[in-house]
Amino acid sequence: MQSVGDAGVPGTLAAVNTSGAPEPAVEERKPLSAWLLGGSRSDRLWRLAFAAALVWWVWNFTHTSLRVHHGLGTSAYDYGLYDQGVWLLSRLEAPFITLMGRNLFGDHVSLILVVLVPFYWFLPGAGTLFTFQSIGLAGGAIPVYLLARRLLGSEPVAVLLGVAFLANPALGGTAMEQFHPDSALPLLFGFAVYFAVTSRWGPYAVFVVLALLVKEDVALLVIPLGVWVAFRRDRTIGLATLAFGVGSLLFGIVVLFALSGVAFPNAWRIPFGGVTGLVAATLSRPGEVFRYLLADGRPWYLWQLTAPFAGVFLFAPEIAAVSVLVIVSNVISTFGYQHMIGFHYTAPLLPGLALGTVWAISRIPAGRFRRGALTAVVVMSLWTGYLWGEFPFSRAPGAHWPPDQPSAVWARDLMDLVPDDAVVSAHWSITPHLAHRREIYMFPTPFYALLYGPQDQVVALEGSRLPQADGVEYVFIPTDLDERDGEVWDREQPAFQLVASNEAWQLWRRR
């Protein structure tokens, strides 16, 4: 890509793309110290305010997540399986997750979790996981801020757009959905996009690789990014990105098949019987497909997804378009959580849309229209954060039991009686607190298999008594069991004796 000096903007470079259309002015690269300490006193105060917003966001959601966890608000799935898996890796053991009956990487190929292993040598558990998650989510504001500074040349504007990202309700929703590796993507993929726009190919490659380590389907973000780079920046690097994204997706498919027996575990989420059925229905029954797309809150999801950005990215949508494949997959999915902003399926979309919004603002001629677009984005981000967010200032943040609620206090009294190396079957809300062991099951498993085993065997194993049942040493269950679990426990109870109980919980030990 050629660069030519822009006499109208001192100290800047204006890029010229392959189409010959001039792009927004981009500041010259500066040392990190110049970014942090340079500029006027006012600029430094704005940067300090942005840093304070980042620190508060990380602290607030880490603290709130820990309170939810200690109030028994986490579960075997969506938290416990990751805690057990990283703990096993930190002990140099194979990460076979007995909570779900398969390898940690047979559920999703989230190799990024290996990064957490050294932290588990010193601080294993919820504090590490939730801090990692909050940093990954809030960190997405940093590339937004940096790109706004480069393209718009204003410290206050950059800070406002960074804070607008932090106010996005989908970001807080992901933070409060227990734990998911996808939470690293706002930071990692956000920097991949930033370095693509600014043509910094060394760090670009690093962040593309890190993003692909988060999950096998991150390729759906990286492939469109590679296309953009090929057309707008560097054809060779773009094609290499495209090839690497496809290769990563194929690698993930192979790993999933080897570890779980299913190459496409979420294929059931494609409507009308799969890809071919969807294509056939679109061609032969377009009205039915159209009605499907209008059902189950999908238009509302698109409104909630785009409203925080005031739709400004549509003015120049090329950067935002890197999110298009994931948006389409979320909208067409039969799995309702994928088109609800409070779940982790939306977080991967935010970097492309946010950086695309910065890009679009930079393409609007300076003046009242640009100021209007900026104002709309900031106001709508704060307003939607109030309407749908999980912030203390939000209209209706999610309600959670506190750590000092009686059921949680009573549970902790009994947890202390379970030996660290014992094989345990426990209620789904107890397993996250006892997960640092080689064998732990979500009751009624293994006495009655439930959501257990390789993905190609889950249905076949459902309801069966597994061989592991005879090795369970402790059972930790509520005093009031539902009908199914009560019948299971009536059959197994003669082999156990009561260790302790209270108004909410019972702890049993094998005789």
Short mmCIF file of C-alpha atoms in Angstrom, two decimals:
data_model
loop_
_atom_site.label_atom_id
_atom_site.label_comp_id
_atom_site.label_asym_id
_atom_site.label_seq_id
_atom_site.Cartn_x
_atom_site.Cartn_y
_atom_site.Cartn_z
CA MET A 1 0.00 0.00 0.00
CA GLN A 2 1.38 3.41 -0.96
CA SER A 3 1.50 6.37 1.41
CA VAL A 4 1.63 10.02 0.48
CA GLY A 5 2.05 13.05 2.68
CA ASP A 6 -1.05 15.09 3.41
CA ALA A 7 -0.02 18.73 3.48
CA GLY A 8 -3.36 19.69 4.97
CA VAL A 9 -2.85 17.62 8.13
CA PRO A 10 0.62 18.24 9.60
CA GLY A 11 2.34 15.18 11.03
CA THR A 12 -0.11 12.72 9.47
CA LEU A 13 -0.22 10.21 6.66
CA ALA A 14 -3.13 9.70 4.28
CA ALA A 15 -3.39 6.14 2.94
CA VAL A 16 -4.24 5.42 -0.68
CA ASN A 17 -6.01 2.11 -1.26
CA THR A 18 -6.11 -0.01 -4.38
CA SER A 19 -9.25 1.71 -5.62
CA GLY A 20 -7.59 5.12 -5.50
CA ALA A 21 -10.11 6.56 -3.04
CA PRO A 22 -8.46 8.58 -0.25
CA GLU A 23 -8.89 7.21 3.23
CA PRO A 24 -9.09 9.06 6.55
CA ALA A 25 -5.93 10.72 7.79
CA VAL A 26 -3.91 8.42 10.06
CA GLU A 27 -1.47 9.69 12.64
CA GLU A 28 2.15 8.65 12.43
CA ARG A 29 3.29 5.89 14.74
CA LYS A 30 4.60 7.11 18.07
CA PRO A 31 6.39 5.43 20.98
CA LEU A 32 4.11 4.10 23.71
CA SER A 33 5.40 6.73 26.12
CA ALA A 34 4.29 9.45 23.72
CA TRP A 35 0.78 7.98 23.58
CA LEU A 36 0.52 7.75 27.35
CA LEU A 37 2.30 10.92 28.49
CA GLY A 38 2.25 13.20 25.46
CA GLY A 39 -0.21 15.90 24.53
CA SER A 40 -1.72 18.67 26.57
CA ARG A 41 -2.77 18.48 30.19
CA SER A 42 -6.36 18.19 28.99
CA ASP A 43 -5.47 15.18 26.84
CA ARG A 44 -3.77 13.48 29.76
CA LEU A 45 -6.84 14.04 31.92
CA TRP A 46 -9.06 12.50 29.23
CA ARG A 47 -6.75 9.46 29.07
CA LEU A 48 -6.86 9.16 32.85
CA ALA A 49 -10.66 9.21 32.72
CA PHE A 50 -10.64 6.45 30.11
CA ALA A 51 -8.25 4.34 32.21
CA ALA A 52 -10.50 4.86 35.24
CA ALA A 53 -13.53 3.71 33.23
CA LEU A 54 -11.68 0.55 32.17
CA VAL A 55 -10.55 -0.25 35.71
CA TRP A 56 -14.05 0.34 37.11
CA TRP A 57 -15.65 -1.88 34.45
CA VAL A 58 -13.23 -4.76 35.16
CA TRP A 59 -13.61 -4.38 38.92
CA ASN A 60 -17.41 -4.09 38.82
CA PHE A 61 -18.05 -7.17 36.70
CA THR A 62 -15.37 -9.28 38.36
CA HIS A 63 -16.74 -8.38 41.79
CA THR A 64 -20.37 -8.94 40.74
CA SER A 65 -19.56 -12.27 39.07
CA LEU A 66 -17.81 -13.47 42.22
CA ARG A 67 -20.80 -12.49 44.33
CA VAL A 68 -23.09 -14.43 41.99
CA HIS A 69 -20.72 -17.42 42.16
CA HIS A 70 -20.59 -17.45 45.95
CA GLY A 71 -24.36 -17.02 46.04
CA LEU A 72 -24.64 -20.38 44.18
CA GLY A 73 -25.44 -18.68 40.88
CA THR A 74 -22.96 -20.64 38.75
CA SER A 75 -23.39 -24.16 37.44
CA ALA A 76 -21.61 -27.29 36.26
CA TYR A 77 -22.02 -26.17 32.66
CA ASP A 78 -20.95 -22.63 31.72
CA TYR A 79 -18.54 -22.46 34.66
CA GLY A 80 -17.65 -25.72 36.40
CA LEU A 81 -16.42 -27.53 33.30
CA TYR A 82 -13.90 -24.73 32.54
CA ASP A 83 -12.72 -24.58 36.14
CA GLN A 84 -12.15 -28.34 36.30
CA GLY A 85 -10.47 -28.37 32.88
CA VAL A 86 -7.98 -25.57 33.56
CA TRP A 87 -7.26 -27.02 37.01
CA LEU A 88 -6.43 -30.40 35.46
CA LEU A 89 -4.19 -28.75 32.87
CA SER A 90 -2.39 -26.85 35.62
CA ARG A 91 -1.66 -30.23 37.26
CA LEU A 92 -0.27 -31.51 33.92
CA GLU A 93 -3.16 -33.97 33.56
CA ALA A 94 -5.39 -34.69 30.59
CA PRO A 95 -8.38 -32.32 30.73
CA PHE A 96 -11.10 -34.97 30.74
CA ILE A 97 -14.11 -33.20 32.21
CA THR A 98 -16.15 -35.63 34.27
CA LEU A 99 -18.88 -32.99 34.64
CA MET A 100 -19.76 -33.51 30.98
CA GLY A 101 -18.02 -36.78 30.12
CA ARG A 102 -15.63 -35.57 27.44
CA ASN A 103 -12.37 -33.75 26.87
CA LEU A 104 -12.35 -30.02 27.53
CA PHE A 105 -11.43 -29.41 23.89
CA GLY A 106 -14.05 -31.86 22.64
CA ASP A 107 -16.78 -29.35 23.50
CA HIS A 108 -15.13 -26.37 21.81
CA VAL A 109 -11.51 -26.09 20.66
CA SER A 110 -10.79 -23.23 23.08
CA LEU A 111 -7.00 -23.56 23.24
CA ILE A 112 -6.81 -20.01 24.62
CA LEU A 113 -7.63 -21.56 28.02
CA VAL A 114 -4.04 -22.82 28.18
CA VAL A 115 -3.02 -19.20 28.81
CA LEU A 116 -4.74 -19.46 32.21
CA VAL A 117 -2.70 -22.45 33.37
CA PRO A 118 0.19 -20.48 34.96
CA PHE A 119 -2.32 -18.40 36.91
CA TYR A 120 -3.87 -21.59 38.27
CA TRP A 121 -0.54 -22.53 39.80
CA PHE A 122 -0.98 -19.64 42.23
CA LEU A 123 -4.64 -18.50 42.18
CA PRO A 124 -6.87 -21.32 40.89
CA GLY A 125 -10.58 -20.73 40.69
CA ALA A 126 -13.29 -18.16 40.18
CA GLY A 127 -11.19 -15.06 40.80
CA THR A 128 -8.83 -15.92 37.96
CA LEU A 129 -11.57 -16.91 35.51
CA PHE A 130 -13.75 -13.88 36.10
CA THR A 131 -10.83 -11.42 36.05
CA PHE A 132 -9.69 -12.91 32.74
CA GLN A 133 -13.22 -12.61 31.40
CA SER A 134 -13.70 -8.99 32.49
CA ILE A 135 -10.34 -7.91 31.06
CA GLY A 136 -11.11 -9.60 27.74
CA LEU A 137 -14.47 -7.89 27.46
CA ALA A 138 -13.51 -4.41 28.67
CA GLY A 139 -10.23 -4.58 26.76
CA GLY A 140 -12.20 -4.30 23.52
CA ALA A 141 -12.58 -0.60 24.30
CA ILE A 142 -8.82 -0.06 23.88
CA PRO A 143 -8.60 -0.68 20.10
CA VAL A 144 -11.78 1.40 19.69
CA TYR A 145 -10.11 4.27 21.54
CA LEU A 146 -6.83 3.88 19.61
CA LEU A 147 -8.50 3.80 16.21
CA ALA A 148 -10.64 6.81 17.05
CA ARG A 149 -7.53 8.71 18.09
CA ARG A 150 -5.78 7.84 14.86
CA LEU A 151 -8.64 8.49 12.48
CA LEU A 152 -10.39 11.37 14.22
CA GLY A 153 -7.42 13.08 15.86
CA SER A 154 -9.20 14.01 19.08
CA GLU A 155 -8.53 12.68 22.56
CA PRO A 156 -12.01 13.54 23.95
CA VAL A 157 -13.74 11.93 20.96
CA ALA A 158 -11.61 8.79 21.29
CA VAL A 159 -12.39 8.52 25.00
CA LEU A 160 -16.12 9.02 24.43
CA LEU A 161 -16.18 6.25 21.82
CA GLY A 162 -14.19 3.95 24.10
CA VAL A 163 -16.62 4.56 26.95
CA ALA A 164 -19.53 4.04 24.56
CA PHE A 165 -18.15 0.57 23.86
CA LEU A 166 -18.00 -0.18 27.59
CA ALA A 167 -21.65 0.85 27.92
CA ASN A 168 -22.83 -1.68 25.33
CA PRO A 169 -25.46 -3.89 27.03
CA ALA A 170 -24.28 -7.04 25.23
CA LEU A 171 -20.84 -6.64 26.81
CA GLY A 172 -22.24 -6.65 30.34
CA GLY A 173 -24.64 -9.44 29.47
CA THR A 174 -21.75 -11.69 28.50
CA ALA A 175 -19.90 -10.80 31.70
CA MET A 176 -22.86 -11.97 33.76
CA GLU A 177 -23.39 -15.23 31.86
CA GLN A 178 -21.04 -17.20 34.11
CA PHE A 179 -17.80 -17.85 32.13
CA HIS A 180 -17.07 -18.29 28.43
CA PRO A 181 -13.77 -18.16 26.51
CA ASP A 182 -15.55 -16.01 23.89
CA SER A 183 -15.10 -13.12 26.32
CA ALA A 184 -11.50 -12.78 25.11
CA LEU A 185 -12.61 -11.80 21.60
CA PRO A 186 -13.46 -8.12 22.13
CA LEU A 187 -9.83 -7.58 23.12
CA LEU A 188 -8.12 -10.04 20.75
CA PHE A 189 -10.20 -9.66 17.61
CA GLY A 190 -10.58 -5.94 18.28
CA PHE A 191 -6.81 -5.53 18.10
CA ALA A 192 -6.66 -7.75 15.00
CA VAL A 193 -9.04 -5.36 13.23
CA TYR A 194 -7.18 -2.30 14.55
CA PHE A 195 -3.82 -3.52 13.29
CA ALA A 196 -5.39 -4.48 9.95
CA VAL A 197 -6.73 -0.94 9.47
CA THR A 198 -3.39 0.59 10.48
CA SER A 199 -1.33 -1.94 8.45
CA ARG A 200 0.74 -3.17 11.40
CA TRP A 201 1.29 -6.70 10.10
CA GLY A 202 3.46 -8.13 12.88
CA PRO A 203 1.01 -7.52 15.74
CA TYR A 204 -1.85 -8.17 13.33
CA ALA A 205 -0.62 -11.74 12.81
CA VAL A 206 -0.20 -12.26 16.56
CA PHE A 207 -3.75 -11.15 17.37
CA VAL A 208 -5.31 -13.10 14.50
CA VAL A 209 -3.67 -16.27 15.82
CA LEU A 210 -4.71 -15.51 19.42
CA ALA A 211 -8.29 -14.85 18.31
CA LEU A 212 -8.43 -18.15 16.42
CA LEU A 213 -7.31 -19.96 19.59
CA VAL A 214 -10.48 -18.83 21.36
CA LYS A 215 -12.86 -21.13 19.47
CA GLU A 216 -13.11 -23.02 16.20
CA ASP A 217 -15.85 -20.79 14.78
CA VAL A 218 -13.83 -17.58 15.19
CA ALA A 219 -12.85 -18.39 11.61
CA LEU A 220 -16.22 -16.85 10.66
CA LEU A 221 -14.76 -13.52 11.78
CA VAL A 222 -11.23 -13.98 10.50
CA ILE A 223 -12.22 -15.03 6.97
CA PRO A 224 -14.16 -11.80 6.21
CA LEU A 225 -11.32 -9.81 7.78
CA GLY A 226 -8.89 -11.53 5.41
CA VAL A 227 -11.11 -10.59 2.47
CA TRP A 228 -11.09 -6.94 3.57
CA VAL A 229 -7.32 -6.90 4.01
CA ALA A 230 -6.85 -8.47 0.55
CA PHE A 231 -8.96 -5.81 -1.15
CA ARG A 232 -8.11 -2.76 0.93
CA ARG A 233 -4.64 -3.23 2.34
CA ASP A 234 -2.35 -6.04 1.18
CA ARG A 235 -3.46 -8.82 -1.17
CA THR A 236 -0.84 -11.34 -0.02
CA ILE A 237 -1.51 -10.85 3.69
CA GLY A 238 -5.26 -10.90 3.10
CA LEU A 239 -5.13 -14.18 1.19
CA ALA A 240 -2.84 -15.65 3.85
CA THR A 241 -5.36 -14.62 6.52
CA LEU A 242 -8.16 -16.18 4.52
CA ALA A 243 -6.24 -19.44 4.11
CA PHE A 244 -5.27 -19.51 7.78
CA GLY A 245 -8.87 -18.92 8.84
CA VAL A 246 -10.12 -21.79 6.67
CA GLY A 247 -7.29 -24.03 7.91
CA SER A 248 -8.13 -23.19 11.52
CA LEU A 249 -11.78 -24.09 10.94
CA LEU A 250 -10.83 -27.44 9.38
CA PHE A 251 -8.41 -28.13 12.26
CA GLY A 252 -11.21 -27.45 14.75
CA ILE A 253 -13.55 -29.81 12.91
CA VAL A 254 -10.93 -32.58 13.01
CA VAL A 255 -10.26 -32.06 16.73
CA LEU A 256 -13.97 -32.05 17.59
CA PHE A 257 -14.55 -35.23 15.62
CA ALA A 258 -11.57 -36.96 17.24
CA LEU A 259 -12.56 -36.00 20.79
CA SER A 260 -16.35 -36.06 20.67
CA GLY A 261 -17.30 -38.13 17.63
CA VAL A 262 -19.12 -35.21 15.96
CA ALA A 263 -17.54 -32.89 13.39
CA PHE A 264 -20.36 -30.31 13.42
CA PRO A 265 -21.88 -30.42 16.93
CA ASN A 266 -24.15 -27.42 16.31
CA ALA A 267 -25.48 -28.50 12.92
CA TRP A 268 -28.88 -29.05 14.52
CA ARG A 269 -29.19 -25.28 14.93
CA ILE A 270 -29.51 -24.75 11.17
CA PRO A 271 -33.24 -24.57 10.33
CA PHE A 272 -35.12 -26.56 7.70
CA GLY A 273 -32.95 -29.64 8.17
CA GLY A 274 -29.47 -28.22 7.63
CA VAL A 275 -27.63 -26.19 4.99
CA THR A 276 -29.12 -27.95 1.98
CA GLY A 277 -32.60 -27.85 3.47
CA LEU A 278 -32.27 -24.14 4.21
CA VAL A 279 -31.14 -23.39 0.66
CA ALA A 280 -33.94 -25.52 -0.80
CA ALA A 281 -36.54 -23.84 1.42
CA THR A 282 -35.25 -20.38 0.49
CA LEU A 283 -35.67 -21.19 -3.21
CA SER A 284 -38.94 -23.12 -3.05
CA ARG A 285 -40.71 -21.64 0.01
CA PRO A 286 -39.32 -18.11 0.48
CA GLY A 287 -42.44 -16.97 2.32
CA GLU A 288 -41.97 -19.65 4.96
CA VAL A 289 -38.31 -18.71 5.41
CA PHE A 290 -39.24 -15.04 5.67
CA ARG A 291 -41.82 -15.77 8.37
CA TYR A 292 -39.23 -17.85 10.21
CA LEU A 293 -36.80 -14.91 10.21
CA LEU A 294 -39.48 -12.64 11.64
CA ALA A 295 -40.27 -15.05 14.50
CA ASP A 296 -38.70 -15.72 17.90
CA GLY A 297 -37.56 -12.14 18.47
CA ARG A 298 -35.03 -12.00 15.61
CA PRO A 299 -35.94 -8.45 14.42
CA TRP A 300 -35.76 -7.27 18.03
CA TYR A 301 -32.31 -8.84 18.34
CA LEU A 302 -31.09 -6.93 15.29
CA TRP A 303 -32.47 -3.72 16.77
CA GLN A 304 -30.78 -4.32 20.13
CA LEU A 305 -27.53 -5.27 18.36
CA THR A 306 -27.36 -2.15 16.20
CA ALA A 307 -29.06 0.48 18.40
CA PRO A 308 -26.01 1.14 20.64
CA PHE A 309 -24.11 2.20 17.50
CA ALA A 310 -27.07 4.25 16.22
CA GLY A 311 -26.63 2.38 12.93
CA VAL A 312 -23.79 4.77 12.04
CA PHE A 313 -21.57 1.95 10.76
CA LEU A 314 -23.99 1.61 7.82
CA PHE A 315 -22.66 4.90 6.40
CA ALA A 316 -19.39 3.12 5.50
CA PRO A 317 -19.99 -0.54 6.37
CA GLU A 318 -16.83 -2.23 5.11
CA ILE A 319 -15.21 -2.73 8.55
CA ALA A 320 -18.47 -3.65 10.27
CA ALA A 321 -19.03 -6.22 7.52
CA VAL A 322 -16.37 -8.50 9.03
CA SER A 323 -19.12 -9.48 11.52
CA VAL A 324 -21.68 -10.38 8.88
CA LEU A 325 -21.19 -14.18 8.88
CA VAL A 326 -21.64 -14.39 12.65
CA ILE A 327 -24.66 -12.08 12.55
CA VAL A 328 -26.28 -14.30 9.92
CA SER A 329 -25.50 -17.49 11.85
CA ASN A 330 -26.97 -15.99 15.04
CA VAL A 331 -30.13 -14.78 13.32
CA ILE A 332 -30.94 -17.98 11.43
CA SER A 333 -30.13 -20.30 14.33
CA THR A 334 -32.90 -22.36 15.89
CA PHE A 335 -31.14 -21.93 19.26
CA GLY A 336 -32.86 -18.94 20.86
CA TYR A 337 -29.89 -17.77 22.94
CA GLN A 338 -27.98 -16.94 19.75
CA HIS A 339 -30.36 -14.10 18.97
CA MET A 340 -30.51 -12.63 22.47
CA ILE A 341 -27.95 -9.96 23.35
CA GLY A 342 -27.61 -11.15 26.95
CA PHE A 343 -25.66 -14.25 25.91
CA HIS A 344 -22.07 -14.76 24.83
CA TYR A 345 -22.94 -15.35 21.16
CA THR A 346 -23.14 -11.58 20.63
CA ALA A 347 -19.81 -10.55 22.19
CA PRO A 348 -17.72 -11.64 19.15
CA LEU A 349 -19.71 -9.21 16.97
CA LEU A 350 -18.94 -6.12 19.02
CA PRO A 351 -15.33 -5.40 17.89
CA GLY A 352 -16.26 -5.31 14.20
CA LEU A 353 -19.34 -3.17 14.76
CA ALA A 354 -17.59 -0.77 17.15
CA LEU A 355 -14.46 -0.31 15.04
CA GLY A 356 -16.69 -0.13 11.97
CA THR A 357 -18.56 2.71 13.64
CA VAL A 358 -15.30 4.60 14.24
CA TRP A 359 -14.35 4.01 10.61
CA ALA A 360 -17.72 5.26 9.38
CA ILE A 361 -17.54 8.43 11.52
CA SER A 362 -14.10 9.15 10.06
CA ARG A 363 -15.59 8.96 6.53
CA ILE A 364 -18.17 11.62 7.31
CA PRO A 365 -16.85 15.09 6.41
CA ALA A 366 -15.79 17.07 9.46
CA GLY A 367 -18.51 19.39 10.68
CA ARG A 368 -21.97 19.16 12.10
CA PHE A 369 -22.83 15.84 10.42
CA ARG A 370 -19.81 14.14 11.96
CA ARG A 371 -20.60 15.72 15.34
CA GLY A 372 -24.18 14.54 14.99
CA ALA A 373 -23.09 10.96 14.25
CA LEU A 374 -20.71 10.97 17.20
CA THR A 375 -23.37 12.36 19.52
CA ALA A 376 -25.89 9.75 18.35
CA VAL A 377 -23.45 6.88 19.06
CA VAL A 378 -22.55 8.12 22.55
CA VAL A 379 -26.14 8.89 23.53
CA MET A 380 -27.55 5.61 22.18
CA SER A 381 -24.80 3.55 23.84
CA LEU A 382 -25.50 5.09 27.24
CA TRP A 383 -29.27 4.92 26.74
CA THR A 384 -29.29 1.25 25.68
CA GLY A 385 -26.87 0.49 28.52
CA TYR A 386 -29.50 1.93 30.84
CA LEU A 387 -32.40 0.12 29.15
CA TRP A 388 -30.92 -3.36 28.68
CA GLY A 389 -27.60 -3.42 30.53
CA GLU A 390 -26.25 -5.10 33.64
CA PHE A 391 -24.78 -1.95 35.18
CA PRO A 392 -25.63 -0.53 38.62
CA PHE A 393 -27.29 2.38 36.79
CA SER A 394 -29.32 0.14 34.45
CA ARG A 395 -33.09 0.05 34.64
CA ALA A 396 -33.41 -3.66 35.40
CA PRO A 397 -30.11 -5.48 35.94
CA GLY A 398 -30.38 -9.18 36.62
CA ALA A 399 -31.31 -10.22 40.16
CA HIS A 400 -29.00 -12.69 41.92
CA TRP A 401 -28.82 -14.24 45.36
CA PRO A 402 -26.03 -12.72 47.47
CA PRO A 403 -23.24 -14.81 49.03
CA ASP A 404 -24.78 -14.46 52.50
CA GLN A 405 -28.16 -15.89 51.51
CA PRO A 406 -28.98 -18.87 53.80
CA SER A 407 -28.79 -21.61 51.17
CA ALA A 408 -25.26 -20.55 50.18
CA VAL A 409 -24.11 -20.28 53.80
CA TRP A 410 -25.51 -23.72 54.60
CA ALA A 411 -23.87 -25.16 51.49
CA ARG A 412 -20.45 -23.82 52.48
CA ASP A 413 -20.81 -25.44 55.91
CA LEU A 414 -21.11 -28.86 54.24
CA MET A 415 -18.51 -28.23 51.52
CA ASP A 416 -15.81 -28.09 54.18
CA LEU A 417 -16.58 -31.72 55.05
CA VAL A 418 -15.78 -33.06 51.56
CA PRO A 419 -12.17 -34.33 51.21
CA ASP A 420 -10.15 -32.70 48.43
CA ASP A 421 -9.47 -35.98 46.64
CA ALA A 422 -12.91 -37.57 47.01
CA VAL A 423 -15.07 -38.63 44.05
CA VAL A 424 -18.27 -36.57 44.27
CA SER A 425 -21.70 -36.36 42.67
CA ALA A 426 -23.30 -33.03 43.52
CA HIS A 427 -26.13 -30.68 42.61
CA TRP A 428 -25.34 -28.46 39.61
CA SER A 429 -24.91 -25.33 41.80
CA ILE A 430 -22.49 -27.10 44.16
CA THR A 431 -20.18 -28.59 41.51
CA PRO A 432 -18.51 -25.24 40.67
CA HIS A 433 -17.28 -25.05 44.27
CA LEU A 434 -15.87 -28.60 44.33
CA ALA A 435 -14.50 -28.79 40.78
CA HIS A 436 -10.78 -29.00 41.62
CA ARG A 437 -10.61 -32.79 41.56
CA ARG A 438 -10.20 -35.55 39.00
CA GLU A 439 -13.74 -36.90 39.34
CA ILE A 440 -16.87 -34.92 40.01
CA TYR A 441 -20.32 -35.44 38.49
CA MET A 442 -23.47 -33.37 38.20
CA PHE A 443 -26.15 -35.31 40.09
CA PRO A 444 -27.97 -37.51 39.11
CA THR A 445 -24.99 -38.52 36.93
CA PRO A 446 -23.44 -41.12 37.11
CA PHE A 447 -26.37 -42.92 38.77
CA TYR A 448 -28.60 -41.65 35.94
CA ALA A 449 -26.69 -40.16 33.01
CA LEU A 450 -27.77 -36.62 32.17
CA LEU A 451 -26.09 -34.43 29.52
CA TYR A 452 -23.11 -36.74 29.75
CA GLY A 453 -20.66 -38.34 27.36
CA PRO A 454 -19.19 -37.71 23.89
CA GLN A 455 -21.55 -35.67 21.78
CA ASP A 456 -22.42 -38.63 19.57
CA GLN A 457 -23.42 -40.71 22.62
CA VAL A 458 -25.28 -38.24 24.88
CA VAL A 459 -28.73 -39.37 23.73
CA ALA A 460 -27.86 -43.07 23.91
CA LEU A 461 -26.45 -42.75 27.45
CA GLU A 462 -29.38 -40.67 28.75
CA GLY A 463 -30.92 -42.33 31.82
CA SER A 464 -28.43 -45.18 32.08
CA ARG A 465 -26.46 -46.05 35.22
CA LEU A 466 -22.79 -45.58 34.40
CA PRO A 467 -19.95 -47.83 35.71
CA GLN A 468 -18.50 -44.77 37.48
CA ALA A 469 -21.48 -44.83 39.88
CA ASP A 470 -19.84 -47.50 42.04
CA GLY A 471 -16.82 -45.27 42.59
CA VAL A 472 -18.68 -42.23 43.93
CA GLU A 473 -17.67 -41.60 47.55
CA TYR A 474 -19.74 -38.51 48.42
CA VAL A 475 -23.15 -37.27 47.29
CA PHE A 476 -24.09 -33.60 47.89
CA ILE A 477 -27.78 -32.95 47.16
CA PRO A 478 -30.67 -30.67 48.18
CA THR A 479 -33.01 -31.80 50.91
CA ASP A 480 -35.91 -31.45 48.44
CA LEU A 481 -35.29 -33.43 45.25
CA ASP A 482 -37.58 -33.38 42.25
CA GLU A 483 -39.46 -36.55 41.34
CA ARG A 484 -36.89 -37.97 38.92
CA ASP A 485 -33.87 -37.29 41.12
CA GLY A 486 -35.77 -38.53 44.16
CA GLU A 487 -36.42 -41.88 42.47
CA VAL A 488 -32.74 -42.17 41.49
CA TRP A 489 -31.60 -41.42 45.04
CA ASP A 490 -34.09 -43.87 46.58
CA ARG A 491 -32.34 -46.64 44.62
CA GLU A 492 -28.82 -45.54 45.58
CA GLN A 493 -29.28 -44.33 49.16
CA PRO A 494 -28.86 -47.75 50.90
CA ALA A 495 -25.19 -47.71 49.87
CA PHE A 496 -24.57 -44.38 51.64
CA GLN A 497 -24.81 -42.94 55.13
CA LEU A 498 -25.66 -39.38 56.09
CA VAL A 499 -22.65 -37.27 57.12
CA ALA A 500 -24.42 -33.96 57.75
CA SER A 501 -27.52 -32.04 56.73
CA ASN A 502 -29.29 -28.74 57.23
CA GLU A 503 -32.45 -27.04 56.00
CA ALA A 504 -31.22 -26.91 52.39
CA TRP A 505 -28.58 -29.61 51.83
CA GLN A 506 -27.56 -33.18 52.60
CA LEU A 507 -24.07 -34.69 52.43
CA TRP A 508 -23.82 -38.49 52.14
CA ARG A 509 -20.76 -40.80 52.23
CA ARG A 510 -20.50 -44.30 50.84
CA ARG A 511 -20.73 -46.90 53.60
#
